[in-house]
Short mmCIF file of C-alpha atoms and ligand atoms in Angstrom, two decimals:
data_model
loop_
_atom_site.label_atom_id
_atom_site.label_comp_id
_atom_site.label_asym_id
_atom_site.label_seq_id
_atom_site.Cartn_x
_atom_site.Cartn_y
_atom_site.Cartn_z
CA MET A 1 43.27 -50.34 -46.61
CA LYS A 2 42.45 -47.30 -47.21
CA SER A 3 44.61 -44.71 -49.20
CA ILE A 4 45.11 -41.15 -47.84
CA LEU A 5 46.13 -39.18 -51.50
CA ASN A 6 47.66 -35.57 -52.51
CA TYR A 7 45.68 -33.43 -54.02
CA ILE A 8 46.95 -31.34 -57.06
CA ASP A 9 45.15 -29.11 -59.54
CA GLY A 10 41.94 -31.11 -58.93
CA GLN A 11 43.00 -34.78 -58.88
CA PHE A 12 43.68 -36.64 -56.40
CA VAL A 13 47.42 -37.96 -56.48
CA ARG A 14 49.39 -41.01 -55.34
CA GLY A 15 53.28 -41.11 -54.59
CA LYS A 16 55.73 -43.53 -54.77
CA ARG A 17 55.92 -44.08 -51.33
CA GLU A 18 53.22 -44.26 -48.37
CA PHE A 19 53.55 -44.13 -45.08
CA PRO A 20 51.30 -45.39 -41.93
CA ASP A 21 48.50 -43.20 -40.21
CA ILE A 22 48.11 -44.23 -36.92
CA ASN A 23 45.31 -44.00 -34.77
CA PRO A 24 46.84 -43.07 -31.37
CA ALA A 25 44.15 -44.51 -29.60
CA ASP A 26 45.12 -48.30 -30.07
CA GLY A 27 47.93 -47.37 -32.23
CA SER A 28 46.25 -49.48 -34.88
CA VAL A 29 46.95 -48.36 -38.56
CA ILE A 30 44.32 -46.48 -39.51
CA ALA A 31 44.97 -45.68 -43.74
CA GLU A 32 47.91 -45.71 -45.74
CA VAL A 33 49.45 -42.05 -46.55
CA SER A 34 50.94 -41.12 -50.04
CA GLU A 35 54.10 -39.10 -49.85
CA ALA A 36 55.13 -36.45 -51.98
CA ASP A 37 58.62 -36.55 -53.44
CA GLN A 38 60.12 -33.10 -54.98
CA PHE A 39 58.71 -34.14 -58.04
CA LEU A 40 55.50 -34.30 -57.03
CA VAL A 41 55.42 -31.01 -54.77
CA ASP A 42 56.93 -29.21 -57.62
CA GLU A 43 53.90 -30.18 -59.47
CA ALA A 44 52.07 -28.81 -56.78
CA VAL A 45 53.55 -25.67 -56.61
CA ASN A 46 53.27 -25.29 -60.71
CA SER A 47 49.72 -25.86 -60.18
CA ALA A 48 49.25 -23.44 -57.60
CA ARG A 49 51.12 -21.03 -60.01
CA LYS A 50 48.89 -21.84 -62.83
CA ALA A 51 45.57 -21.21 -61.40
CA LEU A 52 46.70 -18.16 -59.62
CA ARG A 53 46.26 -16.77 -63.22
CA GLY A 54 43.69 -18.76 -64.38
CA PRO A 55 39.83 -19.03 -63.30
CA TRP A 56 40.99 -17.73 -59.38
CA TRP A 57 42.16 -14.63 -60.88
CA ARG A 58 39.44 -13.54 -62.71
CA LEU A 59 36.48 -13.85 -59.53
CA SER A 60 35.02 -10.95 -58.34
CA VAL A 61 35.65 -10.34 -54.92
CA ARG A 62 32.00 -11.29 -54.16
CA GLU A 63 31.99 -14.55 -56.59
CA ARG A 64 35.32 -15.73 -54.31
CA ALA A 65 34.02 -14.84 -51.30
CA GLN A 66 30.30 -17.06 -52.67
CA ARG A 67 32.40 -19.77 -53.48
CA LEU A 68 33.90 -19.59 -49.32
CA TYR A 69 30.76 -19.65 -48.08
CA ARG A 70 29.83 -23.10 -49.99
CA VAL A 71 33.05 -24.37 -48.40
CA ALA A 72 31.36 -23.79 -45.34
CA ASP A 73 28.22 -25.67 -46.53
CA GLU A 74 30.56 -28.58 -47.62
CA ILE A 75 31.86 -29.25 -44.25
CA GLU A 76 28.63 -29.31 -43.25
CA ALA A 77 27.18 -31.94 -44.92
CA ARG A 78 30.23 -33.76 -44.36
CA PHE A 79 30.39 -32.94 -40.60
CA ASP A 80 30.10 -37.03 -39.56
CA CYS A 81 33.11 -37.55 -41.92
CA PHE A 82 35.48 -34.25 -40.90
CA VAL A 83 34.34 -35.54 -37.27
CA ALA A 84 35.21 -39.39 -37.46
CA ALA A 85 38.78 -38.71 -39.59
CA GLU A 86 39.47 -35.71 -36.44
CA VAL A 87 39.18 -38.18 -34.37
CA ALA A 88 41.09 -40.97 -35.57
CA ASP A 89 43.82 -39.31 -36.73
CA THR A 90 44.10 -37.81 -33.39
CA GLY A 91 42.28 -39.54 -30.43
CA LYS A 92 40.79 -35.99 -29.49
CA PRO A 93 37.63 -37.28 -27.79
CA ILE A 94 34.33 -37.04 -30.40
CA ALA A 95 32.64 -34.62 -28.22
CA LEU A 96 35.36 -32.34 -28.64
CA ALA A 97 35.34 -32.72 -32.22
CA SER A 98 32.20 -32.21 -32.95
CA ARG A 99 32.07 -29.12 -30.59
CA LEU A 100 35.57 -27.58 -31.93
CA ASP A 101 37.25 -28.40 -35.13
CA VAL A 102 34.86 -29.21 -36.91
CA PRO A 103 32.24 -26.19 -36.58
CA ARG A 104 35.61 -23.75 -36.17
CA ALA A 105 36.87 -25.21 -39.85
CA ALA A 106 33.45 -23.63 -41.50
CA ALA A 107 33.42 -20.79 -39.07
CA ASN A 108 36.79 -19.24 -40.86
CA PHE A 109 35.96 -19.77 -44.04
CA ARG A 110 32.21 -17.76 -43.42
CA VAL A 111 34.55 -15.13 -41.31
CA PHE A 112 36.72 -14.65 -44.11
CA ALA A 113 34.13 -14.29 -47.28
CA ASP A 114 32.61 -11.53 -44.54
CA LEU A 115 36.00 -10.10 -43.86
CA ILE A 116 37.39 -10.02 -47.74
CA LYS A 117 33.82 -8.25 -48.91
CA SER A 118 33.80 -5.28 -46.65
CA ALA A 119 37.82 -4.80 -46.29
CA ALA A 120 37.83 -1.24 -46.56
CA ILE A 121 40.72 0.39 -48.65
CA GLU A 122 43.26 3.27 -47.24
CA SER A 123 43.32 6.47 -49.07
CA PHE A 124 45.51 9.69 -48.03
CA GLN A 125 44.73 13.09 -50.15
CA THR A 126 48.22 14.64 -50.53
CA GLU A 127 49.00 18.07 -51.29
CA THR A 128 51.27 18.67 -53.68
CA PRO A 129 54.62 20.61 -53.74
CA ASP A 130 52.83 23.11 -56.04
CA GLY A 131 49.77 23.48 -54.28
CA LYS A 132 47.83 21.33 -55.66
CA SER A 133 46.60 17.58 -54.57
CA ALA A 134 47.34 14.03 -55.39
CA LEU A 135 44.70 11.45 -54.25
CA ASN A 136 46.25 8.09 -52.70
CA TYR A 137 44.83 4.44 -52.51
CA ALA A 138 46.16 1.19 -51.46
CA ILE A 139 44.54 -1.35 -53.43
CA ARG A 140 45.17 -5.06 -52.34
CA LYS A 141 46.70 -7.68 -54.36
CA PRO A 142 47.66 -11.55 -53.23
CA LEU A 143 50.95 -12.63 -52.70
CA GLY A 144 50.67 -15.35 -55.08
CA VAL A 145 51.56 -19.45 -53.35
CA VAL A 146 51.60 -19.53 -50.22
CA GLY A 147 52.86 -22.74 -48.88
CA VAL A 148 50.47 -23.55 -45.38
CA ILE A 149 52.42 -26.34 -42.95
CA VAL A 150 50.11 -26.65 -40.01
CA PRO A 151 50.91 -29.33 -36.93
CA TRP A 152 48.56 -32.35 -35.20
CA ASN A 153 46.93 -30.77 -32.73
CA LEU A 154 43.70 -29.21 -34.60
CA PRO A 155 44.49 -29.97 -37.93
CA LEU A 156 41.87 -28.91 -39.72
CA LEU A 157 40.67 -25.83 -37.12
CA LEU A 158 44.43 -24.86 -37.72
CA LEU A 159 44.77 -25.89 -41.73
CA THR A 160 40.92 -23.80 -42.66
CA TRP A 161 42.33 -20.82 -40.65
CA LYS A 162 45.33 -20.52 -43.55
CA VAL A 163 43.43 -21.46 -46.10
CA ALA A 164 40.36 -19.59 -46.01
CA PRO A 165 42.42 -15.99 -45.98
CA ALA A 166 44.79 -16.94 -47.95
CA LEU A 167 42.04 -18.41 -50.56
CA ALA A 168 39.65 -14.99 -49.35
CA CYS A 169 42.60 -12.76 -50.85
CA GLY A 170 43.00 -14.02 -54.53
CA ASN A 171 45.82 -16.15 -52.97
CA THR A 172 46.70 -20.20 -54.77
CA VAL A 173 47.45 -22.64 -51.95
CA VAL A 174 49.69 -25.96 -51.42
CA VAL A 175 49.65 -27.30 -47.69
CA LYS A 176 51.30 -29.77 -45.80
CA PRO A 177 49.53 -31.03 -43.38
CA SER A 178 51.08 -33.04 -40.24
CA GLU A 179 52.47 -36.79 -40.40
CA GLU A 180 50.63 -37.75 -37.74
CA THR A 181 47.39 -36.04 -39.29
CA PRO A 182 46.80 -35.95 -42.78
CA GLY A 183 42.94 -37.39 -43.37
CA THR A 184 41.00 -33.84 -43.20
CA ALA A 185 43.30 -32.18 -45.62
CA THR A 186 42.39 -34.62 -48.37
CA LEU A 187 38.46 -34.93 -47.22
CA LEU A 188 38.82 -30.97 -47.64
CA ALA A 189 39.74 -30.90 -51.33
CA GLU A 190 36.66 -32.86 -51.60
CA ALA A 191 34.80 -30.12 -49.92
CA ILE A 192 36.65 -27.43 -52.19
CA LYS A 193 35.95 -29.93 -55.30
CA ALA A 194 32.19 -29.40 -54.78
CA ALA A 195 32.21 -26.11 -54.25
CA ASP A 196 33.05 -25.21 -57.71
CA ILE A 197 36.86 -23.82 -56.88
CA PRO A 198 38.85 -23.99 -59.71
CA GLY A 199 41.84 -27.17 -59.35
CA GLY A 200 44.62 -25.50 -58.82
CA VAL A 201 43.99 -23.50 -56.30
CA TYR A 202 44.05 -25.85 -53.32
CA ASN A 203 46.60 -28.09 -53.47
CA VAL A 204 47.96 -30.54 -50.58
CA VAL A 205 51.35 -32.19 -50.60
CA HIS A 206 51.80 -35.51 -47.66
CA GLY A 207 55.50 -36.06 -45.70
CA PHE A 208 57.72 -35.03 -43.30
CA GLY A 209 59.59 -31.94 -42.52
CA PRO A 210 63.44 -32.18 -43.18
CA SER A 211 64.34 -33.28 -46.53
CA SER A 212 60.64 -34.23 -47.25
CA ALA A 213 57.07 -32.29 -48.59
CA GLY A 214 57.52 -29.62 -45.67
CA GLU A 215 61.30 -28.49 -46.87
CA PHE A 216 60.42 -28.99 -49.84
CA LEU A 217 58.09 -26.54 -49.72
CA THR A 218 59.22 -24.05 -48.03
CA ARG A 219 62.21 -23.92 -49.94
CA HIS A 220 60.89 -24.14 -53.19
CA PRO A 221 61.96 -20.75 -55.41
CA ASP A 222 57.78 -20.34 -57.21
CA VAL A 223 56.38 -20.44 -53.64
CA ASN A 224 55.89 -17.06 -52.23
CA ALA A 225 54.90 -17.08 -48.56
CA VAL A 226 55.13 -19.40 -46.20
CA THR A 227 52.39 -19.51 -42.85
CA PHE A 228 53.34 -21.75 -40.33
CA THR A 229 51.34 -23.13 -37.09
CA GLY A 230 53.63 -25.41 -35.17
CA GLU A 231 57.50 -25.87 -32.36
CA SER A 232 59.36 -23.09 -32.22
CA GLN A 233 62.31 -24.72 -33.86
CA THR A 234 60.65 -25.72 -36.05
CA GLY A 235 59.57 -22.15 -37.19
CA ALA A 236 64.06 -21.36 -37.01
CA ASN A 237 64.17 -23.69 -39.37
CA ILE A 238 61.94 -22.83 -41.85
CA MET A 239 62.86 -19.61 -41.35
CA ARG A 240 66.91 -20.55 -42.76
CA ALA A 241 65.04 -22.74 -45.34
CA VAL A 242 63.36 -19.77 -46.40
CA ALA A 243 66.31 -17.28 -46.11
CA PRO A 244 67.10 -17.30 -49.74
CA THR A 245 64.11 -16.37 -51.11
CA LEU A 246 63.05 -13.89 -48.54
CA LYS A 247 59.85 -15.36 -48.55
CA PRO A 248 57.19 -13.38 -46.04
CA VAL A 249 56.72 -15.46 -43.02
CA SER A 250 54.15 -15.76 -40.85
CA PHE A 251 54.36 -18.17 -37.32
CA GLU A 252 52.25 -18.96 -34.53
CA LEU A 253 54.65 -21.14 -32.65
CA GLY A 254 54.56 -22.86 -29.07
CA GLY A 255 53.85 -21.43 -25.66
CA LYS A 256 54.78 -21.67 -21.60
CA ASN A 257 51.09 -20.40 -20.60
CA ALA A 258 50.79 -18.81 -17.20
CA ALA A 259 47.54 -18.59 -15.53
CA ILE A 260 47.37 -15.96 -12.43
CA VAL A 261 44.49 -16.36 -10.23
CA PHE A 262 44.22 -13.96 -7.41
CA ALA A 263 42.36 -14.74 -3.86
CA ASP A 264 39.12 -12.84 -4.69
CA CYS A 265 37.88 -14.77 -8.33
CA ASP A 266 34.82 -16.57 -8.30
CA PHE A 267 36.04 -19.91 -7.18
CA GLU A 268 34.38 -22.40 -8.65
CA GLU A 269 34.40 -20.55 -11.77
CA THR A 270 38.43 -20.15 -11.82
CA VAL A 271 38.40 -23.78 -10.97
CA SER A 272 37.07 -25.02 -14.11
CA GLY A 273 38.24 -22.57 -16.50
CA VAL A 274 41.83 -23.16 -15.27
CA ALA A 275 41.67 -26.71 -15.08
CA GLU A 276 39.82 -27.15 -19.05
CA SER A 277 43.38 -24.69 -19.57
CA VAL A 278 45.37 -27.50 -18.48
CA PHE A 279 43.86 -30.31 -19.71
CA LEU A 280 41.22 -29.35 -23.01
CA ASN A 281 42.63 -31.74 -25.85
CA THR A 282 44.96 -33.51 -23.27
CA GLY A 283 46.88 -30.30 -22.71
CA GLN A 284 48.07 -30.36 -26.63
CA VAL A 285 46.61 -26.76 -27.36
CA CYS A 286 49.21 -24.07 -27.85
CA LEU A 287 47.03 -22.06 -25.52
CA CYS A 288 47.04 -24.46 -23.26
CA THR A 289 48.50 -23.62 -19.43
CA GLU A 290 51.47 -25.03 -17.99
CA ARG A 291 52.08 -22.24 -15.38
CA LEU A 292 49.87 -21.49 -12.36
CA TYR A 293 49.97 -18.66 -9.80
CA ILE A 294 47.83 -18.96 -7.05
CA GLU A 295 47.36 -16.07 -4.59
CA ARG A 296 48.66 -17.41 -1.06
CA PRO A 297 45.48 -16.60 0.95
CA ILE A 298 44.08 -20.02 -1.25
CA PHE A 299 46.74 -22.08 -2.68
CA ASP A 300 46.16 -25.03 -0.81
CA ARG A 301 42.51 -24.91 -1.65
CA PHE A 302 43.27 -24.15 -5.19
CA VAL A 303 46.01 -26.61 -5.49
CA GLU A 304 43.38 -29.35 -3.79
CA ALA A 305 40.20 -28.37 -6.32
CA VAL A 306 43.31 -28.87 -9.22
CA LYS A 307 43.68 -31.97 -8.06
CA GLN A 308 39.93 -33.00 -7.70
CA ASN A 309 39.05 -31.72 -11.26
CA ALA A 310 41.99 -33.64 -12.40
CA GLU A 311 41.13 -36.90 -10.62
CA THR A 312 37.56 -37.15 -12.08
CA LEU A 313 38.18 -36.30 -16.11
CA LYS A 314 37.26 -39.93 -17.63
CA LEU A 315 40.34 -40.81 -20.21
CA GLY A 316 38.87 -43.48 -22.37
CA SER A 317 38.31 -44.53 -25.80
CA PRO A 318 37.60 -41.28 -28.01
CA LEU A 319 33.92 -42.49 -29.70
CA GLU A 320 32.96 -42.44 -26.29
CA ARG A 321 30.86 -38.96 -25.74
CA THR A 322 31.77 -38.99 -22.22
CA THR A 323 35.51 -39.05 -22.51
CA ASP A 324 36.73 -36.16 -21.30
CA LEU A 325 41.02 -37.09 -22.07
CA GLY A 326 42.12 -38.92 -25.28
CA PRO A 327 45.25 -39.98 -25.77
CA LEU A 328 48.12 -37.58 -26.82
CA ILE A 329 49.21 -37.84 -30.31
CA SER A 330 51.87 -40.32 -30.72
CA GLN A 331 54.46 -42.77 -28.91
CA SER A 332 57.40 -39.84 -29.14
CA HIS A 333 55.19 -37.87 -27.79
CA ARG A 334 54.00 -39.84 -25.29
CA GLU A 335 58.04 -39.90 -24.23
CA LYS A 336 58.91 -36.51 -24.74
CA VAL A 337 56.09 -36.17 -21.70
CA LEU A 338 57.22 -38.70 -19.23
CA SER A 339 60.68 -37.58 -20.08
CA TYR A 340 59.10 -33.92 -18.55
CA TYR A 341 57.09 -35.52 -15.66
CA LYS A 342 60.61 -37.56 -14.54
CA LEU A 343 62.37 -34.33 -14.95
CA ALA A 344 60.11 -32.82 -12.73
CA ARG A 345 60.42 -35.75 -9.32
CA ASP A 346 64.30 -34.99 -10.29
CA GLU A 347 64.24 -31.41 -9.74
CA GLY A 348 62.58 -31.71 -6.92
CA ALA A 349 58.59 -31.51 -8.06
CA THR A 350 55.88 -32.72 -5.29
CA LEU A 351 53.38 -34.64 -7.42
CA VAL A 352 49.44 -33.83 -6.47
CA THR A 353 47.87 -36.69 -8.53
CA GLY A 354 49.27 -37.60 -12.13
CA GLY A 355 52.89 -38.70 -13.51
CA GLY A 356 52.48 -41.87 -15.03
CA VAL A 357 50.47 -43.59 -18.16
CA PRO A 358 46.87 -45.11 -16.83
CA ARG A 359 46.54 -49.41 -17.28
CA PHE A 360 42.20 -49.56 -19.28
CA ASP A 361 42.99 -53.82 -19.05
CA ASN A 362 41.70 -53.28 -22.99
CA PRO A 363 42.82 -52.46 -26.56
CA LEU A 364 43.48 -49.52 -25.47
CA ASP A 365 46.73 -49.72 -23.84
CA GLN A 366 47.82 -49.87 -26.96
CA GLY A 367 47.10 -46.58 -27.40
CA PHE A 368 49.58 -43.09 -26.24
CA TYR A 369 47.86 -42.10 -22.56
CA ILE A 370 49.18 -40.61 -20.07
CA GLN A 371 47.47 -39.76 -16.71
CA PRO A 372 46.52 -35.57 -15.97
CA THR A 373 49.17 -34.35 -13.86
CA VAL A 374 49.89 -31.40 -11.25
CA TYR A 375 52.82 -30.55 -9.57
CA VAL A 376 53.93 -28.26 -7.26
CA GLY A 377 57.12 -27.15 -4.85
CA LEU A 378 59.35 -26.16 -7.81
CA PRO A 379 61.67 -23.26 -7.67
CA GLU A 380 61.06 -20.77 -11.16
CA THR A 381 64.13 -21.92 -12.97
CA ALA A 382 63.36 -25.17 -13.28
CA ARG A 383 63.83 -26.57 -17.16
CA SER A 384 59.82 -27.88 -15.77
CA VAL A 385 58.96 -24.98 -15.01
CA LYS A 386 60.63 -23.04 -18.17
CA GLU A 387 59.78 -25.59 -21.19
CA GLU A 388 56.83 -26.80 -23.20
CA ILE A 389 56.06 -29.44 -22.42
CA PHE A 390 52.59 -30.37 -24.45
CA GLY A 391 50.95 -32.16 -22.08
CA PRO A 392 48.04 -32.82 -19.48
CA VAL A 393 50.16 -31.30 -16.98
CA CYS A 394 50.61 -27.60 -14.86
CA HIS A 395 52.87 -26.69 -12.02
CA LEU A 396 51.17 -24.42 -9.43
CA THR A 397 53.22 -21.58 -8.01
CA PRO A 398 52.17 -19.20 -4.97
CA PHE A 399 52.48 -15.64 -4.94
CA ASP A 400 51.85 -12.78 -2.76
CA SER A 401 51.70 -9.44 -4.55
CA GLU A 402 50.71 -8.45 -8.04
CA ASP A 403 54.15 -7.46 -8.78
CA GLU A 404 55.23 -10.96 -7.91
CA ALA A 405 52.79 -12.76 -9.68
CA ILE A 406 53.19 -10.25 -12.88
CA ALA A 407 56.96 -10.96 -12.81
CA MET A 408 56.85 -14.76 -12.71
CA ALA A 409 54.55 -14.48 -15.21
CA ASN A 410 56.68 -13.23 -17.66
CA ASP A 411 59.72 -14.43 -16.83
CA THR A 412 59.84 -16.44 -20.23
CA LYS A 413 61.07 -16.61 -23.71
CA TYR A 414 57.48 -17.17 -24.53
CA GLY A 415 54.79 -14.97 -24.70
CA LEU A 416 51.11 -16.34 -26.71
CA ALA A 417 48.71 -16.49 -23.95
CA ALA A 418 47.91 -15.50 -20.50
CA SER A 419 44.74 -15.57 -18.07
CA ILE A 420 44.25 -13.73 -15.35
CA TRP A 421 41.41 -14.35 -12.85
CA THR A 422 39.99 -11.66 -10.72
CA SER A 423 36.67 -10.25 -9.62
CA ASN A 424 38.28 -6.85 -9.36
CA LEU A 425 37.81 -5.78 -13.05
CA LYS A 426 40.23 -2.84 -12.91
CA ARG A 427 43.15 -4.98 -12.06
CA GLY A 428 41.80 -7.44 -14.52
CA HIS A 429 42.44 -4.60 -16.83
CA ARG A 430 45.52 -3.52 -15.11
CA VAL A 431 47.40 -6.71 -14.61
CA ALA A 432 45.84 -8.11 -18.78
CA GLN A 433 48.03 -4.93 -19.82
CA GLU A 434 51.53 -6.24 -18.29
CA MET A 435 51.10 -9.24 -19.79
CA ASN A 436 54.36 -9.98 -22.76
CA VAL A 437 52.00 -12.38 -24.61
CA GLY A 438 49.60 -11.53 -27.51
CA ILE A 439 46.89 -12.74 -26.09
CA THR A 440 45.61 -12.14 -22.82
CA TRP A 441 42.50 -13.61 -21.04
CA VAL A 442 40.58 -12.28 -18.14
CA ASN A 443 38.24 -15.15 -16.49
CA CYS A 444 38.16 -16.77 -19.29
CA TRP A 445 40.29 -19.23 -21.89
CA PHE A 446 39.99 -19.50 -25.35
CA LEU A 447 37.00 -17.59 -25.97
CA ARG A 448 38.01 -16.38 -29.52
CA ASP A 449 36.24 -13.80 -31.57
CA LEU A 450 37.93 -14.50 -35.51
CA ARG A 451 38.16 -11.04 -35.80
CA THR A 452 40.53 -10.26 -33.28
CA PRO A 453 44.36 -10.27 -33.66
CA PHE A 454 45.82 -14.08 -32.73
CA GLY A 455 50.28 -14.41 -32.36
CA GLY A 456 52.78 -14.61 -29.77
CA VAL A 457 55.46 -12.61 -28.92
CA GLY A 458 59.21 -13.84 -28.78
CA LEU A 459 59.49 -17.91 -29.44
CA SER A 460 55.92 -17.78 -29.43
CA GLY A 461 55.05 -16.33 -32.66
CA ILE A 462 56.19 -13.57 -35.89
CA GLY A 463 53.35 -11.74 -36.69
CA ARG A 464 49.05 -11.83 -36.37
CA GLU A 465 46.88 -13.33 -37.72
CA GLY A 466 42.96 -13.12 -37.16
CA GLY A 467 40.32 -10.63 -38.92
CA LYS A 468 42.27 -7.52 -40.94
CA HIS A 469 45.70 -8.98 -39.87
CA SER A 470 45.00 -11.99 -41.82
CA LEU A 471 44.29 -10.11 -44.82
CA ASP A 472 47.64 -7.67 -44.83
CA PHE A 473 49.27 -10.69 -44.34
CA TYR A 474 48.21 -12.94 -47.40
CA SER A 475 48.32 -9.27 -49.65
CA GLU A 476 50.27 -7.54 -50.70
CA LEU A 477 49.10 -3.44 -51.19
CA ASN A 478 49.42 -1.85 -54.03
CA ASN A 479 49.56 2.06 -53.65
CA VAL A 480 48.53 3.87 -56.28
CA CYS A 481 49.04 8.19 -56.27
CA ILE A 482 47.11 10.25 -58.90
CA ARG A 483 48.13 13.60 -59.49
CA LEU A 484 44.63 15.21 -59.44
P1 NAD B 501 56.26 -29.72 -35.64
O1 NAD B 501 56.54 -27.87 -35.70
O2 NAD B 501 56.93 -30.34 -35.29
O3 NAD B 501 55.47 -29.61 -37.11
C1 NAD B 501 54.52 -29.03 -37.69
C2 NAD B 501 54.41 -28.84 -38.65
O4 NAD B 501 56.36 -28.60 -39.28
C3 NAD B 501 54.14 -30.59 -39.91
O5 NAD B 501 53.75 -30.05 -40.69
C4 NAD B 501 55.48 -31.36 -40.13
O6 NAD B 501 55.59 -32.04 -40.71
C5 NAD B 501 56.12 -29.33 -40.27
N1 NAD B 501 58.01 -29.40 -40.00
C6 NAD B 501 58.63 -30.32 -39.41
N2 NAD B 501 60.12 -29.82 -39.84
C7 NAD B 501 60.34 -28.82 -41.17
C8 NAD B 501 60.65 -28.12 -41.98
N3 NAD B 501 62.15 -28.33 -41.61
N4 NAD B 501 60.20 -27.64 -42.70
C9 NAD B 501 58.78 -27.60 -43.33
N5 NAD B 501 58.21 -28.50 -42.38
C10 NAD B 501 58.42 -29.06 -41.02
O7 NAD B 501 54.78 -28.91 -34.55
P2 NAD B 501 53.77 -30.06 -33.84
O8 NAD B 501 54.70 -31.07 -33.15
O9 NAD B 501 53.48 -30.64 -35.01
O10 NAD B 501 52.89 -29.91 -32.95
C11 NAD B 501 52.63 -28.83 -31.89
C12 NAD B 501 53.22 -27.46 -31.50
O11 NAD B 501 53.13 -26.83 -32.70
C13 NAD B 501 53.79 -27.53 -30.19
O12 NAD B 501 55.23 -26.60 -29.85
C14 NAD B 501 52.68 -25.95 -29.88
O13 NAD B 501 53.00 -25.26 -29.19
C15 NAD B 501 52.66 -25.36 -31.80
N6 NAD B 501 51.66 -24.66 -31.91
C16 NAD B 501 51.46 -23.29 -32.00
C17 NAD B 501 49.96 -23.11 -32.30
C18 NAD B 501 49.92 -21.37 -32.10
O14 NAD B 501 49.13 -21.23 -33.05
N7 NAD B 501 50.81 -20.42 -31.66
C19 NAD B 501 49.00 -23.63 -32.63
C20 NAD B 501 49.24 -24.84 -32.59
C21 NAD B 501 50.44 -25.75 -32.40
C1 6OH B 502 47.03 -23.85 -30.60
O1 6OH B 502 47.20 -25.20 -31.10
C2 6OH B 502 45.44 -23.57 -30.71
C3 6OH B 502 45.45 -22.54 -31.58
C4 6OH B 502 44.54 -21.87 -31.57
C5 6OH B 502 43.87 -20.64 -32.89
O2 6OH B 502 44.42 -21.08 -34.12
C6 6OH B 502 42.91 -20.28 -33.23
O3 6OH B 502 42.59 -19.57 -34.03
O4 6OH B 502 41.46 -20.05 -32.46
#
């Protein structure tokens, strides 16, 4: 049986206990994962602290950027291994991992290498009380040891989205991947090593959240900052854990994202764009749409078109190129999503399509597949319209006016993303500016420029990453004032 190990101080390290890594497509055990106990987390943090002041610290920005470009090259050199590991761990279709997850991992390193090379520093010429002047300029310094905690839905993409800017700014990191998807974090250690990044700069500890590696890392007094992507409730737990040591946090959390579809939209493009935003990655993307608001004149036609789209999606083996939807991540997550399917029915929803578990009559029946599901008819107050489900499911509500659509879309404690579909661009801009979210897309969804601010409001997060926002989080500014 394959073992997935921790990576500490440039070495692959075995812990005292192991836990199984399950393939969600058929329930089989792929590997035994070595769990890091408190001792190994301490070792990882100590090695990161030592590396901070070691050769990593002494590299010029240009040399550091060169290493990050090399990591991107090394990821591409191992492209098939990364895709295979991500597909085995998550059950996502091989086509999706090949076009989204692994290319984005390489892009994350390249973008932040570019950005750190061209990062400007702030400066002010200041008048002094005696009529002379002083020059102020702010220099960037690393935060120190950064704890990186990430979820299972886009494991490598989200990990590298945080590790790349953290390293670009001269920090060292200890990463705790999700217990569901440990594979690519350890594979990345091989790419990092091959890129000649010194031992201790990138460390991986495997394990769980509470009373395990996640909590040991966030509570650790020698960790200087925590960057986390995951559920809002976990964010709250981490906030409590870091409070005694006042660590800065960057949180990318859950969402209950809305799409607003106006009758003047390009109908075919909108149906396929909105359906992708509901079903991509079996609905397990924080940005996925779970609430659809459709202008009344096209409501019935739109519901029918989304139904058709859902019914033509091919559920199947992640290894087949033509598969559209893989399984959910785990048995327990499928139980959670199914409990929301039941709740929606109990709350009075009309089922348009789906609502259950598919049958394959082959080993995929041991996997955690679920039907893409569409509901209508719920009041806006229903729990299944208010709470994040994180599966391939949406609810459609008709609206009569722009103001009504905006009010319903904004009536949530979350605030991650929204999409607006209209051929009236003036309206697109106007409605976009009313959205209480961190990211609004008009006539598109999940179209990313990595230099733009990314994050959420309310329960969807704290802070922004992306472009200079990442550089700002992952560095401390030291303002130097010189009397001239
Ligand atoms: P999760 O919060 O359960 O777990 C995320 C990570 O946190 C895992 O590595 C887990 O082991 C760790 N963890 C759990 N409890 C912890 C604790 N007390 N201390 C330290 N670490 C702890 O999330 P998940 O189920 O893996 O992912 C799905 C969630 O992530 C959804 O809510 C989704 O919306 C959200 N998400 C948000 C974004 C975003 O950018 N906003 C991106 C992806 C996923
Ligand atoms: C959440 O599941 C998706 C997050 C995406 C990003 O963080 C990104 O940078 O595209």
